[in-house]
PDB file of C-alpha atoms in Angstrom:
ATOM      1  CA  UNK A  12     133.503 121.702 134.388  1.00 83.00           C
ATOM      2  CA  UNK A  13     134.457 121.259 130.363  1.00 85.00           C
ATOM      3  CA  UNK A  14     131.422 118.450 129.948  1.00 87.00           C
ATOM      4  CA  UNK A  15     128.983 120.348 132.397  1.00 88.00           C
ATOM      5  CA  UNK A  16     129.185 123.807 130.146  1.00 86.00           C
ATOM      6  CA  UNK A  17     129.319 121.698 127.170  1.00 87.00           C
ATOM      7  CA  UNK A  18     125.979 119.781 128.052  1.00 87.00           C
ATOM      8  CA  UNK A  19     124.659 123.074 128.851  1.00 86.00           C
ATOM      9  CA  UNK A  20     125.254 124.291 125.514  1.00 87.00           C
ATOM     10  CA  UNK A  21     124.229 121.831 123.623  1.00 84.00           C
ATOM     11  CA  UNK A  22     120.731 121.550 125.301  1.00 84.00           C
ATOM     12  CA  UNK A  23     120.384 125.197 125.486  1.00 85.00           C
ATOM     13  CA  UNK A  24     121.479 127.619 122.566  1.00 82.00           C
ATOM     14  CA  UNK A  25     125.323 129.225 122.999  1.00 86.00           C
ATOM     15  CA  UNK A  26     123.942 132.817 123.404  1.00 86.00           C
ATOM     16  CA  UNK A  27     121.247 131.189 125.654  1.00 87.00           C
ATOM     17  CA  UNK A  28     121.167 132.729 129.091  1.00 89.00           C
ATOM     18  CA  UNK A  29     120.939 129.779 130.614  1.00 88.00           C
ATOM     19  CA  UNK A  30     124.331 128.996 129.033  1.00 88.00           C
ATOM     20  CA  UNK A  31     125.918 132.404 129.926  1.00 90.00           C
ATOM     21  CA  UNK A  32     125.007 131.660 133.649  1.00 89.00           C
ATOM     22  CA  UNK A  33     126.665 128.186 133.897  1.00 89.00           C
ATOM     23  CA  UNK A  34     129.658 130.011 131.680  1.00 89.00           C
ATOM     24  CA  UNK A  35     129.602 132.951 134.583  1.00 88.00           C
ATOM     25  CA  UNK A  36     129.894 130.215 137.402  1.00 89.00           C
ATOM     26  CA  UNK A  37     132.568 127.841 135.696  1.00 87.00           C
ATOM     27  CA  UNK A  38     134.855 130.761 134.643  1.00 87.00           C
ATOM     28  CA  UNK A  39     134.909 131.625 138.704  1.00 84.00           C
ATOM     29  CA  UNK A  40     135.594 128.158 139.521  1.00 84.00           C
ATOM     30  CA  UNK A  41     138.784 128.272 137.078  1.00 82.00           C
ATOM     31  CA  UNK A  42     139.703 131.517 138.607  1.00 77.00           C
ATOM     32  CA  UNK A  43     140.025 132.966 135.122  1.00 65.00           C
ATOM     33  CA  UNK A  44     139.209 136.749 134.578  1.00 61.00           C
ATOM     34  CA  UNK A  45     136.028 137.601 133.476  1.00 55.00           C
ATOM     35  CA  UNK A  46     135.798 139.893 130.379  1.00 58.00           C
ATOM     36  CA  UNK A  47     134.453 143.302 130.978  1.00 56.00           C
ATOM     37  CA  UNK A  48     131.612 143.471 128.938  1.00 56.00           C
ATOM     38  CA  UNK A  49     131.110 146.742 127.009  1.00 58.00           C
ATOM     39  CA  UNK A  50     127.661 147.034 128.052  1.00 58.00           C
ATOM     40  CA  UNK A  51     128.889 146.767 131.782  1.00 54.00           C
ATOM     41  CA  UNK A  52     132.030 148.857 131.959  1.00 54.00           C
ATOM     42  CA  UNK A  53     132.486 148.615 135.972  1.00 55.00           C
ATOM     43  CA  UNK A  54     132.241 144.558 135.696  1.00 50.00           C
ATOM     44  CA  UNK A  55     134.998 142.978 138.011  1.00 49.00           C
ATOM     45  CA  UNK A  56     137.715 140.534 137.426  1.00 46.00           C
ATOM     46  CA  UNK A  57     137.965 137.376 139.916  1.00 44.00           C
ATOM     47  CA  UNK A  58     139.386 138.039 143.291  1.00 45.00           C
ATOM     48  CA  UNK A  59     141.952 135.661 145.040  1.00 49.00           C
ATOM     49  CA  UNK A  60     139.208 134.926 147.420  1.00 48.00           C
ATOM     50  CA  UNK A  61     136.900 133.600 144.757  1.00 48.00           C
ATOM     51  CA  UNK A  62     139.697 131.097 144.202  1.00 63.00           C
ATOM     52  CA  UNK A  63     139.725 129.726 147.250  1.00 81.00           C
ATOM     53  CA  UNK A  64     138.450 126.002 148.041  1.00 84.00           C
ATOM     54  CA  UNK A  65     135.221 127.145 150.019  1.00 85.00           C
ATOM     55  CA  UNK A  66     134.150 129.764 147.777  1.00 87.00           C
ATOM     56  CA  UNK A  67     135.026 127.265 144.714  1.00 88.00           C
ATOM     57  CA  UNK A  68     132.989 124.603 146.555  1.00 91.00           C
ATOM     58  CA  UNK A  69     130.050 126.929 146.482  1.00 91.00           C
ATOM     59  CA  UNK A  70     130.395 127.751 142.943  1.00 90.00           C
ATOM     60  CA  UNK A  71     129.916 124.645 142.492  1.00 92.00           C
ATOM     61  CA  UNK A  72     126.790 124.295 144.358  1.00 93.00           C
ATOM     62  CA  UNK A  73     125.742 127.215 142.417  1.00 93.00           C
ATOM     63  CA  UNK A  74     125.948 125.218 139.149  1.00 93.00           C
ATOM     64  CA  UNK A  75     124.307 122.634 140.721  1.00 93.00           C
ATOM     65  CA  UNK A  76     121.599 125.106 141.932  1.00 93.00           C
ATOM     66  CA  UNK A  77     120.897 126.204 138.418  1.00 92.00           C
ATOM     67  CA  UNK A  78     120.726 122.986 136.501  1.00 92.00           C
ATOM     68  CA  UNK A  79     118.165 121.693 138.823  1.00 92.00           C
ATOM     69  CA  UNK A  80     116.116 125.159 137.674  1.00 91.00           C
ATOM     70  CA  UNK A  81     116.331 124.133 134.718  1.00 90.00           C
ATOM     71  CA  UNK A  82     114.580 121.169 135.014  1.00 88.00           C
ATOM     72  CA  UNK A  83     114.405 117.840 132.312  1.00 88.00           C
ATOM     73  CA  UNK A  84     115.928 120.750 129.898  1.00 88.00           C
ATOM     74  CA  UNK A  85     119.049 119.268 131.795  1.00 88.00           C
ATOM     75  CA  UNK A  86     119.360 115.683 130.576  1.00 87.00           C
ATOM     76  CA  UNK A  87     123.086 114.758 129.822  1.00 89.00           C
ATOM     77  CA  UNK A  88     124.383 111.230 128.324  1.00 88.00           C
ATOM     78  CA  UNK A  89     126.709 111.315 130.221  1.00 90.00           C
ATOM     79  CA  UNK A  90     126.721 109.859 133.941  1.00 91.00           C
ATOM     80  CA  UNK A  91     129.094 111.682 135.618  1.00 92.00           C
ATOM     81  CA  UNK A  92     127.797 115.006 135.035  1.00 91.00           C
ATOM     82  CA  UNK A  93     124.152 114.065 135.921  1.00 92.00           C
ATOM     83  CA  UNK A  94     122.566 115.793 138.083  1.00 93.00           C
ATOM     84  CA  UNK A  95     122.816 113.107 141.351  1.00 94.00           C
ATOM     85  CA  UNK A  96     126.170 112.412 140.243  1.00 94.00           C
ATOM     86  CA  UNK A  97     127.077 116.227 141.047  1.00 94.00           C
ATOM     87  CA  UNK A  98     125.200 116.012 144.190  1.00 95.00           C
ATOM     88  CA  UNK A  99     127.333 113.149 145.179  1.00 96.00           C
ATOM     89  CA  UNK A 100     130.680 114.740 144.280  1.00 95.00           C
ATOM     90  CA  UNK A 101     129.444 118.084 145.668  1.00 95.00           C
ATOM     91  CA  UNK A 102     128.682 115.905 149.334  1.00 96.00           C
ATOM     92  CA  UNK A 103     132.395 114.123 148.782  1.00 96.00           C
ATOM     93  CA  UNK A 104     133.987 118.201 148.289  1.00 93.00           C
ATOM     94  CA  UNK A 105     131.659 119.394 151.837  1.00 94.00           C
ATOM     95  CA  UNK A 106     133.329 116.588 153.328  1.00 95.00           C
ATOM     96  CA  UNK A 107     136.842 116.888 152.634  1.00 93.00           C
ATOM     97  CA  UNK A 108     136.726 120.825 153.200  1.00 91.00           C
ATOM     98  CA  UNK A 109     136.046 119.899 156.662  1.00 92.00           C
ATOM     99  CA  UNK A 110     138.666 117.300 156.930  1.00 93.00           C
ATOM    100  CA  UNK A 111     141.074 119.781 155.740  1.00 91.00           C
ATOM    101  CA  UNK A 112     139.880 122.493 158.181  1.00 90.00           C
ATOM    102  CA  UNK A 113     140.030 120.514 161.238  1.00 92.00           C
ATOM    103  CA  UNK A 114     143.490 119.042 160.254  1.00 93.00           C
ATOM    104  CA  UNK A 115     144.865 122.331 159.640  1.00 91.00           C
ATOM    105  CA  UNK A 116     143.416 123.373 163.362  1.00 91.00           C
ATOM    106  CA  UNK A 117     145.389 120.648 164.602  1.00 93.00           C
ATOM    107  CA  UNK A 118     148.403 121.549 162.395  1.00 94.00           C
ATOM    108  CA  UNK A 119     148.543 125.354 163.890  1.00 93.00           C
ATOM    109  CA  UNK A 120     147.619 124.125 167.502  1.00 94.00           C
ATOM    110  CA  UNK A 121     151.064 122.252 167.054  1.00 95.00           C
ATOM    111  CA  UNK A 122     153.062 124.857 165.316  1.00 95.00           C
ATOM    112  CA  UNK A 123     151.831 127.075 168.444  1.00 95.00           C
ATOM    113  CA  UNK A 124     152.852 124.831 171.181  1.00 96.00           C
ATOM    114  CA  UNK A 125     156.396 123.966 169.125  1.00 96.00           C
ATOM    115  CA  UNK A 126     156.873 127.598 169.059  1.00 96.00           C
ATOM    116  CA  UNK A 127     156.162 127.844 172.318  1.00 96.00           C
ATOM    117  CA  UNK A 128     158.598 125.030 173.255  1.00 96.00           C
ATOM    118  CA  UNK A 129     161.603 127.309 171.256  1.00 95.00           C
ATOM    119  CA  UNK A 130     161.129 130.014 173.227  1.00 94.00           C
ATOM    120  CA  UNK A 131     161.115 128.071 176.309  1.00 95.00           C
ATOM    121  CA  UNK A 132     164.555 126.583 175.034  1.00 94.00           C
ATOM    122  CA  UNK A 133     165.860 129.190 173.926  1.00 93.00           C
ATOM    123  CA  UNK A 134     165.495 131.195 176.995  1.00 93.00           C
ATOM    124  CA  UNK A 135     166.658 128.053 178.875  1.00 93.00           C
ATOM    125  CA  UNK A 136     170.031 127.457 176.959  1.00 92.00           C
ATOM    126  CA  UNK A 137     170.473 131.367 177.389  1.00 92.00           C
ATOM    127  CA  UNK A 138     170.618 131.073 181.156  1.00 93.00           C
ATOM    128  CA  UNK A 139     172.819 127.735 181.184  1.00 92.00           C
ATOM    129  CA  UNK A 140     175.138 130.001 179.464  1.00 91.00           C
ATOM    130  CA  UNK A 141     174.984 132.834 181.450  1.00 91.00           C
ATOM    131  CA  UNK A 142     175.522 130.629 184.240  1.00 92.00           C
ATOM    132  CA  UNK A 143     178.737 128.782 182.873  1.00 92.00           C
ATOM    133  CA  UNK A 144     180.013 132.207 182.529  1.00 90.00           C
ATOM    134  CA  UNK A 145     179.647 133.852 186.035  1.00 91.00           C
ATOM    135  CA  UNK A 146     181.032 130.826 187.355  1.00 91.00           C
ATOM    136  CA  UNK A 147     183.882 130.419 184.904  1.00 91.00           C
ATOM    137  CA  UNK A 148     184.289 133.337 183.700  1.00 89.00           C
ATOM    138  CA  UNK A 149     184.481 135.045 180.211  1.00 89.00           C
ATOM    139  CA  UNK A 150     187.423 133.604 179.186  1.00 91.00           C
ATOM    140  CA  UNK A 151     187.391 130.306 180.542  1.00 91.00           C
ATOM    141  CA  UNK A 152     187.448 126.912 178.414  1.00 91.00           C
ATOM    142  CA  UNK A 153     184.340 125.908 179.326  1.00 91.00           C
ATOM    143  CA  UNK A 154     182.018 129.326 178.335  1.00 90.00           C
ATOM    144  CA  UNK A 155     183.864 129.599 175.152  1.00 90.00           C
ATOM    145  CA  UNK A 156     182.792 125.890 174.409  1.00 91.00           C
ATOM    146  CA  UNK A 157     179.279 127.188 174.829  1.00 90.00           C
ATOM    147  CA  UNK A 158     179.160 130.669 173.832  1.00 88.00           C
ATOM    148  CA  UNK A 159     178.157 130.315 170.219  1.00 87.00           C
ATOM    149  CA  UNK A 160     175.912 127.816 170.617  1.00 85.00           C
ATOM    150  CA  UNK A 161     172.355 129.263 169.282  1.00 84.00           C
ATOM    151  CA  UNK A 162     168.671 128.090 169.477  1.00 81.00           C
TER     152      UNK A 162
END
């Protein structure tokens, strides 16, 4: 984000709006607060849901958004932070959100059925219990082998 603002600057002015806006967009990326302005008393600081990977993603595409308004005004040296080089990387971050989302789909449909599976056992070793003790009773060898067993 560090070369992309800096580019920015240097091609624009620092007080530039065009400058400000990138700023704006890269500070909610970093999920630092934003500095109340005094000319905006109400302004808001960034939520934990502006942190997250899909809205960051989208910041992102925001930035991307507004350098290609700005037109050959945005012309960096440097490679990476060109303007198909952010398209790229912005494809490769799409991409793996949705990798992540369907594994983590998977990953609760799993927790679900192992939970499931407990409860099943649980209740199961709770009647093998109950059984060993109406038929040898409560104080019998074989149910105070058992009794404390947990699951």
């Amino acid at each position: 984000m560090s070369p992309i603002a800096s580019a920015v600057r240097s091609s624009f002015a620092k007080a530039a709006k065009e400058t400000a806006d990138i700023t704006s967009i890269v500070t909610k990326i970093r999920g630092e607060k934003i500095k109340k302005s005094r000319k905006e008393p109400e302004a808001e600081f960034v939520s934990r849901s502006e942190k997250s990977y899909g809205s960051m993603t989208q910041n992102f595409s925001d930035i991307i958004d507004t350098l290609e308004k700005y037109g050959a005004a945005y012309n960096p040296a440097n490679e990476k932070i060109k303007l198909p080089a952010l398209k790229d990387k912005l494809a490769q971050l799409i991409q793996a959100n949705k990798n992540v989302a369907f594994a983590f789909g998977l990953s609760k449909q799993s927790k679900d059925q192992r939970l499931e599976l407990y409860t099943s056992l649980s209740e199961l070793s709770q009647r093998i219990k109950d059984a060993v003790k109406s038929q040898y009773t409560i104080n019998s060898t074989e149910y105070n082998l058992i009794k404390g067993l947990k699951i």
